[in-house]
mmCIF file of C-alpha atoms in Angstrom:
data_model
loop_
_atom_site.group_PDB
_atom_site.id
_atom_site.type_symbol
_atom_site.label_atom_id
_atom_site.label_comp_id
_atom_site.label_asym_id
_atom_site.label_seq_id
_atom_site.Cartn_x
_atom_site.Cartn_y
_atom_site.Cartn_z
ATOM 1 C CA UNK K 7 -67.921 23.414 -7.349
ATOM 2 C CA UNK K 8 -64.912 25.146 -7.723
ATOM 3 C CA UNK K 9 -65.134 28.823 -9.455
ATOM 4 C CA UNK K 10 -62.888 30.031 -11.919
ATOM 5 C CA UNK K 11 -60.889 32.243 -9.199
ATOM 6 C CA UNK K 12 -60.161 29.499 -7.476
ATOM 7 C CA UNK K 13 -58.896 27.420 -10.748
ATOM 8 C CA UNK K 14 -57.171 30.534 -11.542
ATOM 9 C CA UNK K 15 -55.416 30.274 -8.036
ATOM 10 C CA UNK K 16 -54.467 26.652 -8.380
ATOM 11 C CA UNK K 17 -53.205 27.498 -11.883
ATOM 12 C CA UNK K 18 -50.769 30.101 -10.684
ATOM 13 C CA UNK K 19 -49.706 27.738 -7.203
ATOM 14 C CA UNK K 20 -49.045 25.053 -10.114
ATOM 15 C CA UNK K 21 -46.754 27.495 -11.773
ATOM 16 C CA UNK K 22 -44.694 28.703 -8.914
ATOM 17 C CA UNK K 23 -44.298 25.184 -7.787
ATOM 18 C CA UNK K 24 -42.687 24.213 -11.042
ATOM 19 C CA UNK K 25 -40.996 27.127 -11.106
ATOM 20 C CA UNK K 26 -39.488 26.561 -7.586
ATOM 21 C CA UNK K 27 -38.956 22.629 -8.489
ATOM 22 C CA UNK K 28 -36.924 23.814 -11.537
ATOM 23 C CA UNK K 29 -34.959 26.761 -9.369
ATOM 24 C CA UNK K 30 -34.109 23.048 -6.810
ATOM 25 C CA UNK K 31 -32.693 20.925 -9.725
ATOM 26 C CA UNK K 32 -29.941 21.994 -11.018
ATOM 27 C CA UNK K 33 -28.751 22.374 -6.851
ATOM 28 C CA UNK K 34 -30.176 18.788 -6.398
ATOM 29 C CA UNK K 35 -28.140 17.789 -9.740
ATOM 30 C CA UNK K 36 -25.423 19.443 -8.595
ATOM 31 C CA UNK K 37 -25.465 17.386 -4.792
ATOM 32 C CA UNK K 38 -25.944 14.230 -6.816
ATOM 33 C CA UNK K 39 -22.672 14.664 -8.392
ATOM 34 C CA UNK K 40 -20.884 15.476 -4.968
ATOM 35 C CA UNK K 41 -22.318 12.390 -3.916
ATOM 36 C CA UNK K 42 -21.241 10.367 -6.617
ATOM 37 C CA UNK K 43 -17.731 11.804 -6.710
ATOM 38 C CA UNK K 44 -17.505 11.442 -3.079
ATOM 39 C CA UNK K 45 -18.269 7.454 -3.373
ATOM 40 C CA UNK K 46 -16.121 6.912 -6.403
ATOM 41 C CA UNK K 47 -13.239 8.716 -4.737
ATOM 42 C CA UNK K 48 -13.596 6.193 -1.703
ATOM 43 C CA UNK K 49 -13.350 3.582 -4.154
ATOM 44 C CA UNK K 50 -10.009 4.549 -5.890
ATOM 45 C CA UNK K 51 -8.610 5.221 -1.963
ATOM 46 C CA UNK K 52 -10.032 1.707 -1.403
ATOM 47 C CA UNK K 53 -8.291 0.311 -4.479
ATOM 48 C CA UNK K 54 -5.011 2.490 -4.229
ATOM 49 C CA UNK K 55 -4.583 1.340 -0.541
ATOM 50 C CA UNK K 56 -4.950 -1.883 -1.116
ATOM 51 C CA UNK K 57 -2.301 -2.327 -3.606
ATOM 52 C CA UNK K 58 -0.365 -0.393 -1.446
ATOM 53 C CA UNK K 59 -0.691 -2.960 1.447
ATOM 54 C CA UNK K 60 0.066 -5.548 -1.329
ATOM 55 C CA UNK K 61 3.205 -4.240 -2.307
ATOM 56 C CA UNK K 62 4.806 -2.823 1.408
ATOM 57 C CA UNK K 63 4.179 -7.110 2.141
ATOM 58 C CA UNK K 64 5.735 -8.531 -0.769
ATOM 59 C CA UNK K 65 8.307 -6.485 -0.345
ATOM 60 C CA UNK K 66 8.482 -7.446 3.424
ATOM 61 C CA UNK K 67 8.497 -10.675 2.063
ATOM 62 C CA UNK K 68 11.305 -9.954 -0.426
ATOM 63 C CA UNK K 69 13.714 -8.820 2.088
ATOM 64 C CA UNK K 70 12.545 -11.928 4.028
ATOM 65 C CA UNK K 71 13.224 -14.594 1.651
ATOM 66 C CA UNK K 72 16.135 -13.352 -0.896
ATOM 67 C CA UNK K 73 17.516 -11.032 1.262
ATOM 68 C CA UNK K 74 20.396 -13.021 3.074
ATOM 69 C CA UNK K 75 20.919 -14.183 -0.612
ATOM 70 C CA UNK K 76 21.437 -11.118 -2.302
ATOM 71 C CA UNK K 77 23.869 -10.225 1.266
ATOM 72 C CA UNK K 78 25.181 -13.544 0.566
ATOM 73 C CA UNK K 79 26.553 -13.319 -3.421
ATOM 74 C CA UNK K 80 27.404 -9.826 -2.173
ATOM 75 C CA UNK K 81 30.356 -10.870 0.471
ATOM 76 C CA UNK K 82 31.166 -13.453 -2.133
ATOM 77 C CA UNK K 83 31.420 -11.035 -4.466
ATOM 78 C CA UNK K 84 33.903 -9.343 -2.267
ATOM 79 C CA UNK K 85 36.169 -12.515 -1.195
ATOM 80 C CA UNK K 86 36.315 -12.908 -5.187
ATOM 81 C CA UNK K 87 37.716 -9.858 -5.776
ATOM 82 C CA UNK K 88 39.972 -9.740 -2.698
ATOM 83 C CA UNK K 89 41.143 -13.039 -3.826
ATOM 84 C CA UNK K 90 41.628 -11.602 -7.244
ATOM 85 C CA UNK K 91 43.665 -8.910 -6.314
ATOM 86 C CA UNK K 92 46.047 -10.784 -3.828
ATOM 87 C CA UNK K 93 46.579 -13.320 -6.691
ATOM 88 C CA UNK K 94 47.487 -10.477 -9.160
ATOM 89 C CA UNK K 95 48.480 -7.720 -7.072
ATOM 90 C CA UNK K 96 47.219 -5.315 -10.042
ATOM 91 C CA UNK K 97 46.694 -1.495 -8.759
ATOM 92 C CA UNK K 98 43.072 -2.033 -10.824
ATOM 93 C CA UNK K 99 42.580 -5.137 -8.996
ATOM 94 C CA UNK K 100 43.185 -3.865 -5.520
ATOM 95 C CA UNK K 101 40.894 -1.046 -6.521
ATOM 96 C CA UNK K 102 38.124 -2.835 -7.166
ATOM 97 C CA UNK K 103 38.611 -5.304 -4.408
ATOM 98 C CA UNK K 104 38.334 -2.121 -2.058
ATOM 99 C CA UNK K 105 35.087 -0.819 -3.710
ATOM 100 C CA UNK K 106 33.613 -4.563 -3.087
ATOM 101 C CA UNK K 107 34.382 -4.075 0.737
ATOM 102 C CA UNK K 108 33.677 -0.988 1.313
ATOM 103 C CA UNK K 109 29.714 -1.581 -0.492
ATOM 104 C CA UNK K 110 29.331 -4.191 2.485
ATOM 105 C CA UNK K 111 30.534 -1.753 5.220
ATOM 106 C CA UNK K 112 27.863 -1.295 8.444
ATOM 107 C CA UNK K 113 25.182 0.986 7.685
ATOM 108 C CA UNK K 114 22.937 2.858 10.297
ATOM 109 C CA UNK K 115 19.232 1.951 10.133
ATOM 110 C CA UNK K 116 19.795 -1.042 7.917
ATOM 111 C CA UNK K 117 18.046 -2.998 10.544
ATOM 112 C CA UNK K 118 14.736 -1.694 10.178
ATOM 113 C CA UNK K 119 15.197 -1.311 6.668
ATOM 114 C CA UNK K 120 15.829 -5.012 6.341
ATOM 115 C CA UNK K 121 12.985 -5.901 8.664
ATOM 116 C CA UNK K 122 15.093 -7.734 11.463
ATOM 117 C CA UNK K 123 17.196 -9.863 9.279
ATOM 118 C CA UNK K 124 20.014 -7.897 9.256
ATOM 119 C CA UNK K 125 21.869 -5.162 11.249
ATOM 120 C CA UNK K 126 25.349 -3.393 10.355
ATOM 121 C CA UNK K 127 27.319 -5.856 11.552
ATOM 122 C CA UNK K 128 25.866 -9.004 9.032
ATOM 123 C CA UNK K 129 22.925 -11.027 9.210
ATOM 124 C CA UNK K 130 21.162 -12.419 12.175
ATOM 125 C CA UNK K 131 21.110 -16.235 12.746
ATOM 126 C CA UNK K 132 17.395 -16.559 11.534
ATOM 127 C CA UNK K 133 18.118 -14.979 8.335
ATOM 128 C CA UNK K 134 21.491 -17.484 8.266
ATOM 129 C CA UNK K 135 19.739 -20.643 8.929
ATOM 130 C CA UNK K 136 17.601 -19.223 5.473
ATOM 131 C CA UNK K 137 20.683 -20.297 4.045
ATOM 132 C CA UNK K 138 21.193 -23.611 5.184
ATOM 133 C CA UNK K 139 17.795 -24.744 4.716
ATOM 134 C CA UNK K 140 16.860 -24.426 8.501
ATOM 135 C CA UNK K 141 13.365 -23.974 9.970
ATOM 136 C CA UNK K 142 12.591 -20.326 9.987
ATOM 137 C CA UNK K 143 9.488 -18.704 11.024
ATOM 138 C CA UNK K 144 7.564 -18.473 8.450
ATOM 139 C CA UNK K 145 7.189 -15.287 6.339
ATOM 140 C CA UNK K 146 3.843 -12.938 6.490
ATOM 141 C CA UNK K 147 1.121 -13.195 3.829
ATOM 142 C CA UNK K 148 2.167 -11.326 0.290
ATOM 143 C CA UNK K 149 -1.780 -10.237 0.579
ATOM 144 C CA UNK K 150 -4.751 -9.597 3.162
ATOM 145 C CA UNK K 151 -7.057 -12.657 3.068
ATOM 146 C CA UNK K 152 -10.481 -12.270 1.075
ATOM 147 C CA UNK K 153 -12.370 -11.347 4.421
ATOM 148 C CA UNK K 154 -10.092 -8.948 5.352
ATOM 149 C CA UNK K 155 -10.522 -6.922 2.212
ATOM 150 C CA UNK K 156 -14.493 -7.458 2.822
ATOM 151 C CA UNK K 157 -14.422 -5.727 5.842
ATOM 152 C CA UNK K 158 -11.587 -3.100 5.061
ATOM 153 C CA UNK K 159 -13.851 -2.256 2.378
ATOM 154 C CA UNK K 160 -17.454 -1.580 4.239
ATOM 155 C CA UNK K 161 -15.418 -0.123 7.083
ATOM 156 C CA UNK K 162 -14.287 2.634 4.744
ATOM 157 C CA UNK K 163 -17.191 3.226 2.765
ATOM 158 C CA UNK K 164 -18.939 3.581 5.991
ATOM 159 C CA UNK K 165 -16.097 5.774 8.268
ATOM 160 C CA UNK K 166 -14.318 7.547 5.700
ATOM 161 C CA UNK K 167 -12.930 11.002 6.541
ATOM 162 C CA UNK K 168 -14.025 12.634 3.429
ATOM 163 C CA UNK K 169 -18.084 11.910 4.096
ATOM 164 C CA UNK K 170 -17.959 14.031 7.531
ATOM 165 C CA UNK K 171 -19.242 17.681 7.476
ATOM 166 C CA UNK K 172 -18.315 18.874 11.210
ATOM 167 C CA UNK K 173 -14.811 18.990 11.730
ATOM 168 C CA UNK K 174 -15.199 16.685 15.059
ATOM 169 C CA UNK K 175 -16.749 14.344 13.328
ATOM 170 C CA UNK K 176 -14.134 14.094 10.179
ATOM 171 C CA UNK K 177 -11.651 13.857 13.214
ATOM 172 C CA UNK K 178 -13.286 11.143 14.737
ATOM 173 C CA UNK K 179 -13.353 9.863 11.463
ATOM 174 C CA UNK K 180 -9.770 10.190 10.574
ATOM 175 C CA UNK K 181 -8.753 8.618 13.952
ATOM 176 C CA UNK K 182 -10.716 5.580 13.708
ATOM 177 C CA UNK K 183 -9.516 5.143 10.006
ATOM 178 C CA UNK K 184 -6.080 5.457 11.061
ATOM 179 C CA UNK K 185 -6.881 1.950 12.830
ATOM 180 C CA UNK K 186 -8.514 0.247 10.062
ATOM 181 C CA UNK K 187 -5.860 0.705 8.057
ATOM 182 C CA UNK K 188 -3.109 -0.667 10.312
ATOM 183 C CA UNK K 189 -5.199 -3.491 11.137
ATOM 184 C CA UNK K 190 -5.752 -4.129 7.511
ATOM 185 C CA UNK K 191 -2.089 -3.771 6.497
ATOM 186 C CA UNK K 192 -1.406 -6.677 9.127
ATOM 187 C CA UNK K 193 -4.185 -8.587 7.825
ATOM 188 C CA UNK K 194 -5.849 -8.089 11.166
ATOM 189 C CA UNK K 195 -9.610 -10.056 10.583
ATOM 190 C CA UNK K 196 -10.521 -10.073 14.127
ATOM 191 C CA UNK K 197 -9.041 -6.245 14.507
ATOM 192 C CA UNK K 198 -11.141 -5.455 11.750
ATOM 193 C CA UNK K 199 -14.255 -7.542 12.655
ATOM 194 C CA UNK K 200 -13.828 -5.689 16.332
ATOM 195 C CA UNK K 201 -13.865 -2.249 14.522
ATOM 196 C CA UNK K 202 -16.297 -2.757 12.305
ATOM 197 C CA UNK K 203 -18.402 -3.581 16.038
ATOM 198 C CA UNK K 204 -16.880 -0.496 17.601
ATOM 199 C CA UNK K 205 -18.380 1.409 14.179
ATOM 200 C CA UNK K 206 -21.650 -0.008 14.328
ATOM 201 C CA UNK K 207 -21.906 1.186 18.255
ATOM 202 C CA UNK K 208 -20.602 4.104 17.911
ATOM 203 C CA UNK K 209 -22.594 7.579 17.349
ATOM 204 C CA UNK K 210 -24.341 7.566 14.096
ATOM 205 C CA UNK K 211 -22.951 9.863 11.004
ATOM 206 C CA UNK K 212 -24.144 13.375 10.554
ATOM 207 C CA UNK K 213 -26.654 13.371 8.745
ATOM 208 C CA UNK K 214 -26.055 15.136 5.400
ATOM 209 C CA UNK K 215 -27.544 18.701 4.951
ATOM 210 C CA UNK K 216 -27.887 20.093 1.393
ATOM 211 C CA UNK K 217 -25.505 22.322 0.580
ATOM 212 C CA UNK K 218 -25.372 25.621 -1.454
ATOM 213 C CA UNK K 219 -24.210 25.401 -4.798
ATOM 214 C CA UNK K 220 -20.816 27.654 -4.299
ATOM 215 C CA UNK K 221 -19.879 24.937 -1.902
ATOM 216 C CA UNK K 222 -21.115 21.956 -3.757
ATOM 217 C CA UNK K 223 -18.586 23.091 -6.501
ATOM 218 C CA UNK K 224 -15.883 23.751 -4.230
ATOM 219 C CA UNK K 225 -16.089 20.502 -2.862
ATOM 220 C CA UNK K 226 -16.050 18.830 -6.488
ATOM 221 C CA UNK K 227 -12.532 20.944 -7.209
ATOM 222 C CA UNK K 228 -11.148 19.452 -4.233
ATOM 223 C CA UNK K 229 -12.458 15.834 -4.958
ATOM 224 C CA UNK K 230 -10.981 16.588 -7.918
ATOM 225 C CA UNK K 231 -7.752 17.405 -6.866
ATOM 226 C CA UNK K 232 -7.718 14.491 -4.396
ATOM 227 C CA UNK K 233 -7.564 12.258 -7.181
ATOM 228 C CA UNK K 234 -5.201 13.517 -8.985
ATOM 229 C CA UNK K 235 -2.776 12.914 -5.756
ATOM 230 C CA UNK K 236 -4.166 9.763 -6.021
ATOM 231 C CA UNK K 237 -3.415 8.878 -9.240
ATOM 232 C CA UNK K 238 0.146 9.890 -8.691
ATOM 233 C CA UNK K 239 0.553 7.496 -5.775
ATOM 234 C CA UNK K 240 -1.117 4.870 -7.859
ATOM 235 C CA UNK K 241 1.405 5.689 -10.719
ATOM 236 C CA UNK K 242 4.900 5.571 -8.361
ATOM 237 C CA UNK K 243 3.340 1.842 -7.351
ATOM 238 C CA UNK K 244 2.819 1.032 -10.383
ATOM 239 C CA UNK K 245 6.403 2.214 -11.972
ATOM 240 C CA UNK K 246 8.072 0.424 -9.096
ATOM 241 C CA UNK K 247 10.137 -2.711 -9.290
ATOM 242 C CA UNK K 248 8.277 -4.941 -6.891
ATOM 243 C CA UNK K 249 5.268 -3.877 -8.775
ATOM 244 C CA UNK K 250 6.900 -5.298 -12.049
ATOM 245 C CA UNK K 251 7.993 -8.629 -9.980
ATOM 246 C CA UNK K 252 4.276 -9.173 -8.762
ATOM 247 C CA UNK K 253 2.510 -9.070 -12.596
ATOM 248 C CA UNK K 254 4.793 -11.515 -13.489
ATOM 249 C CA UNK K 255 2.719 -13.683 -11.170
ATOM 250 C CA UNK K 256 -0.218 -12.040 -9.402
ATOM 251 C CA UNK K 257 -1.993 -15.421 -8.558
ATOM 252 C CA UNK K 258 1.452 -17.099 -7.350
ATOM 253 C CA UNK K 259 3.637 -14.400 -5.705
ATOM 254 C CA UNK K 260 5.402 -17.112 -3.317
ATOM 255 C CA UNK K 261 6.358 -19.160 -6.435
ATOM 256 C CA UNK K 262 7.763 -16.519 -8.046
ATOM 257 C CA UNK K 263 10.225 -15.434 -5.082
ATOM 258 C CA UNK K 264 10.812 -18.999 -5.014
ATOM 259 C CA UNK K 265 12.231 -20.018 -8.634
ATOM 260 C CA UNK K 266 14.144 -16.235 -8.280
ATOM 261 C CA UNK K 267 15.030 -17.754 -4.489
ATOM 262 C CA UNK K 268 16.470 -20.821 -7.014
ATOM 263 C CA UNK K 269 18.387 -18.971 -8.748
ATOM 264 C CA UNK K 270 20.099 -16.771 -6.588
ATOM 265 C CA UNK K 271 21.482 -20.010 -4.799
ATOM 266 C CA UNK K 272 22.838 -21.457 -7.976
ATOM 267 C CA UNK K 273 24.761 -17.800 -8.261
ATOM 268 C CA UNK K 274 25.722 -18.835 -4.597
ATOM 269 C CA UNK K 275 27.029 -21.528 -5.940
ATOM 270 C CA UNK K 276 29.082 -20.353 -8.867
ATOM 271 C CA UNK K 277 30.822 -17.824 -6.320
ATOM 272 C CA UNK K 278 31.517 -20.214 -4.216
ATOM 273 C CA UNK K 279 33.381 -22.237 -6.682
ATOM 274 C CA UNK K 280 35.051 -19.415 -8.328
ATOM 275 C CA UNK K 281 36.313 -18.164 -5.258
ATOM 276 C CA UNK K 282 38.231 -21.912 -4.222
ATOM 277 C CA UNK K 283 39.492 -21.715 -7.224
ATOM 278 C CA UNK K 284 40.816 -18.514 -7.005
ATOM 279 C CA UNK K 285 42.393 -19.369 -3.256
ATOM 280 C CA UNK K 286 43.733 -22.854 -4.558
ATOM 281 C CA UNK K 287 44.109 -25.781 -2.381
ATOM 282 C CA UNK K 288 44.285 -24.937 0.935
#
């Protein structure tokens, strides 16, 4: 039978351990929220990133495409005016025939900028045959295929930087994630598909320790600020031009560069004829 000391014991061990469970909630809250911010930060990186990726390949495959166009209606653009002002011999003409030249004159580092298809001396023969209608190689992906993004995705959800709490391990972290996302960017699925193996093999994440509440809230400030960098980068994609060209046709990016492809040949064209007329028969 139990006697009223001991019920008066159990009464007051009752009390302090709701009164110790409510001292641990607010701290538990508190680690919930760092959790959650945590995982929906990883999600707007995932997100960010991959529009990222999206644009940096349409506009490889821009430059690709339209760029020996645009370089193309640019030299005519030049001849025209040349033409212009050898036909006139107008000070404003010869001006302006100068400015045309000079625009096209060889610039360091236009090469990589161009991806290959041009250096500063004109365009390669690859990105000439474009013109004629000759086989090329064909042009990378606008997008990473839909496994691709599966895998990008788990990989960072499971390695990301942000979730280590040893400085050796965020490192680790970091360094691995550095090769997700240039295997991702190519549109890598066996890369990624080896990683995510490598991942799975490797040593198993820290396991997470509760924190104190001074650092719980420190580490919300700096999710915090991390998305606000975030939402900056997302912004300047956004605002960009190549952005723009993509919602015009999100589903069909390759149709889209080619009825502008289309049209930059009929300005070809025009050029063309304005400049024989300008020159006469020959």
């Amino acid at each position: 039978m139990t006697t009223p000391e001991a019920e008066q014991g159990g009464v007051a061990g009752a009390d302090r351990a709701t009164s110790e469970a409510a001292a641990a909630r607010p701290e538990e809250r508190l680690e919930r929220a760092v959790r959650a911010a945590e995982q929906a930060l990883i999600e707007y990186e995932i997100a960010v990133e991959t529009f990222r990726v999206e644009i940096e390949n349409f506009s490889r495959l821009h430059h690709q495409r339209l760029g020996p166009l645009y370089a193309r209606i640019e030299e005519l653009d030049a001849r025209i005016a040349e033409a212009r002002a050898a036909r006139s011999g107008d000070p404003e003409d010869l001006r302006a025939a100068r400015e045309a030249r000079a625009r096209l004159a060889p610039v360091p580092g236009v090469e990589e900028l161009l991806h290959g298809w041009m250096d500063g001396d004109g365009l390669f023969p690859e990105a000439a045959a474009m013109l004629t209608d000759q086989p090329v190689r064909p042009p990378q992906r606008v997008r990473p295929s839909e496994e691709a993004r599966g895998r990008y995705r788990e990989l960072v959800r499971k390695a990301h930087p942000d979730l280590a709490q040893e400085d050796g391990e965020r490192e680790r972290r970091e360094e691995f994630m550095t090769r997700v996302n240039a295997a991702y960017a190519r549109g890598d699925e066996n890369e990624l598909r080896e990683l995510a193996a490598e991942w799975a093999a490797g040593p198993a994440p820290a396991e997470h320790l509760p924190s104190r509440g001074e650092e719980l809230y420190a580490r919300l400030e700096w999710l915090s600020r991390r998305k606000e960098m975030l939402t900056l980068v997302a912004k300047e994609l956004e605002d960009s031009a190549l952005a723009a060209m993509l919602r015009l046709a999100p589903d069909d990016p390759d149709g889209l560069l080619d009825e502008i492809g289309a049209r930059l040949r009929d300005d070809v064209a025009q050029r063309e004829t304005e400049l024989a007329a300008l020159r006469g028969p020959g």
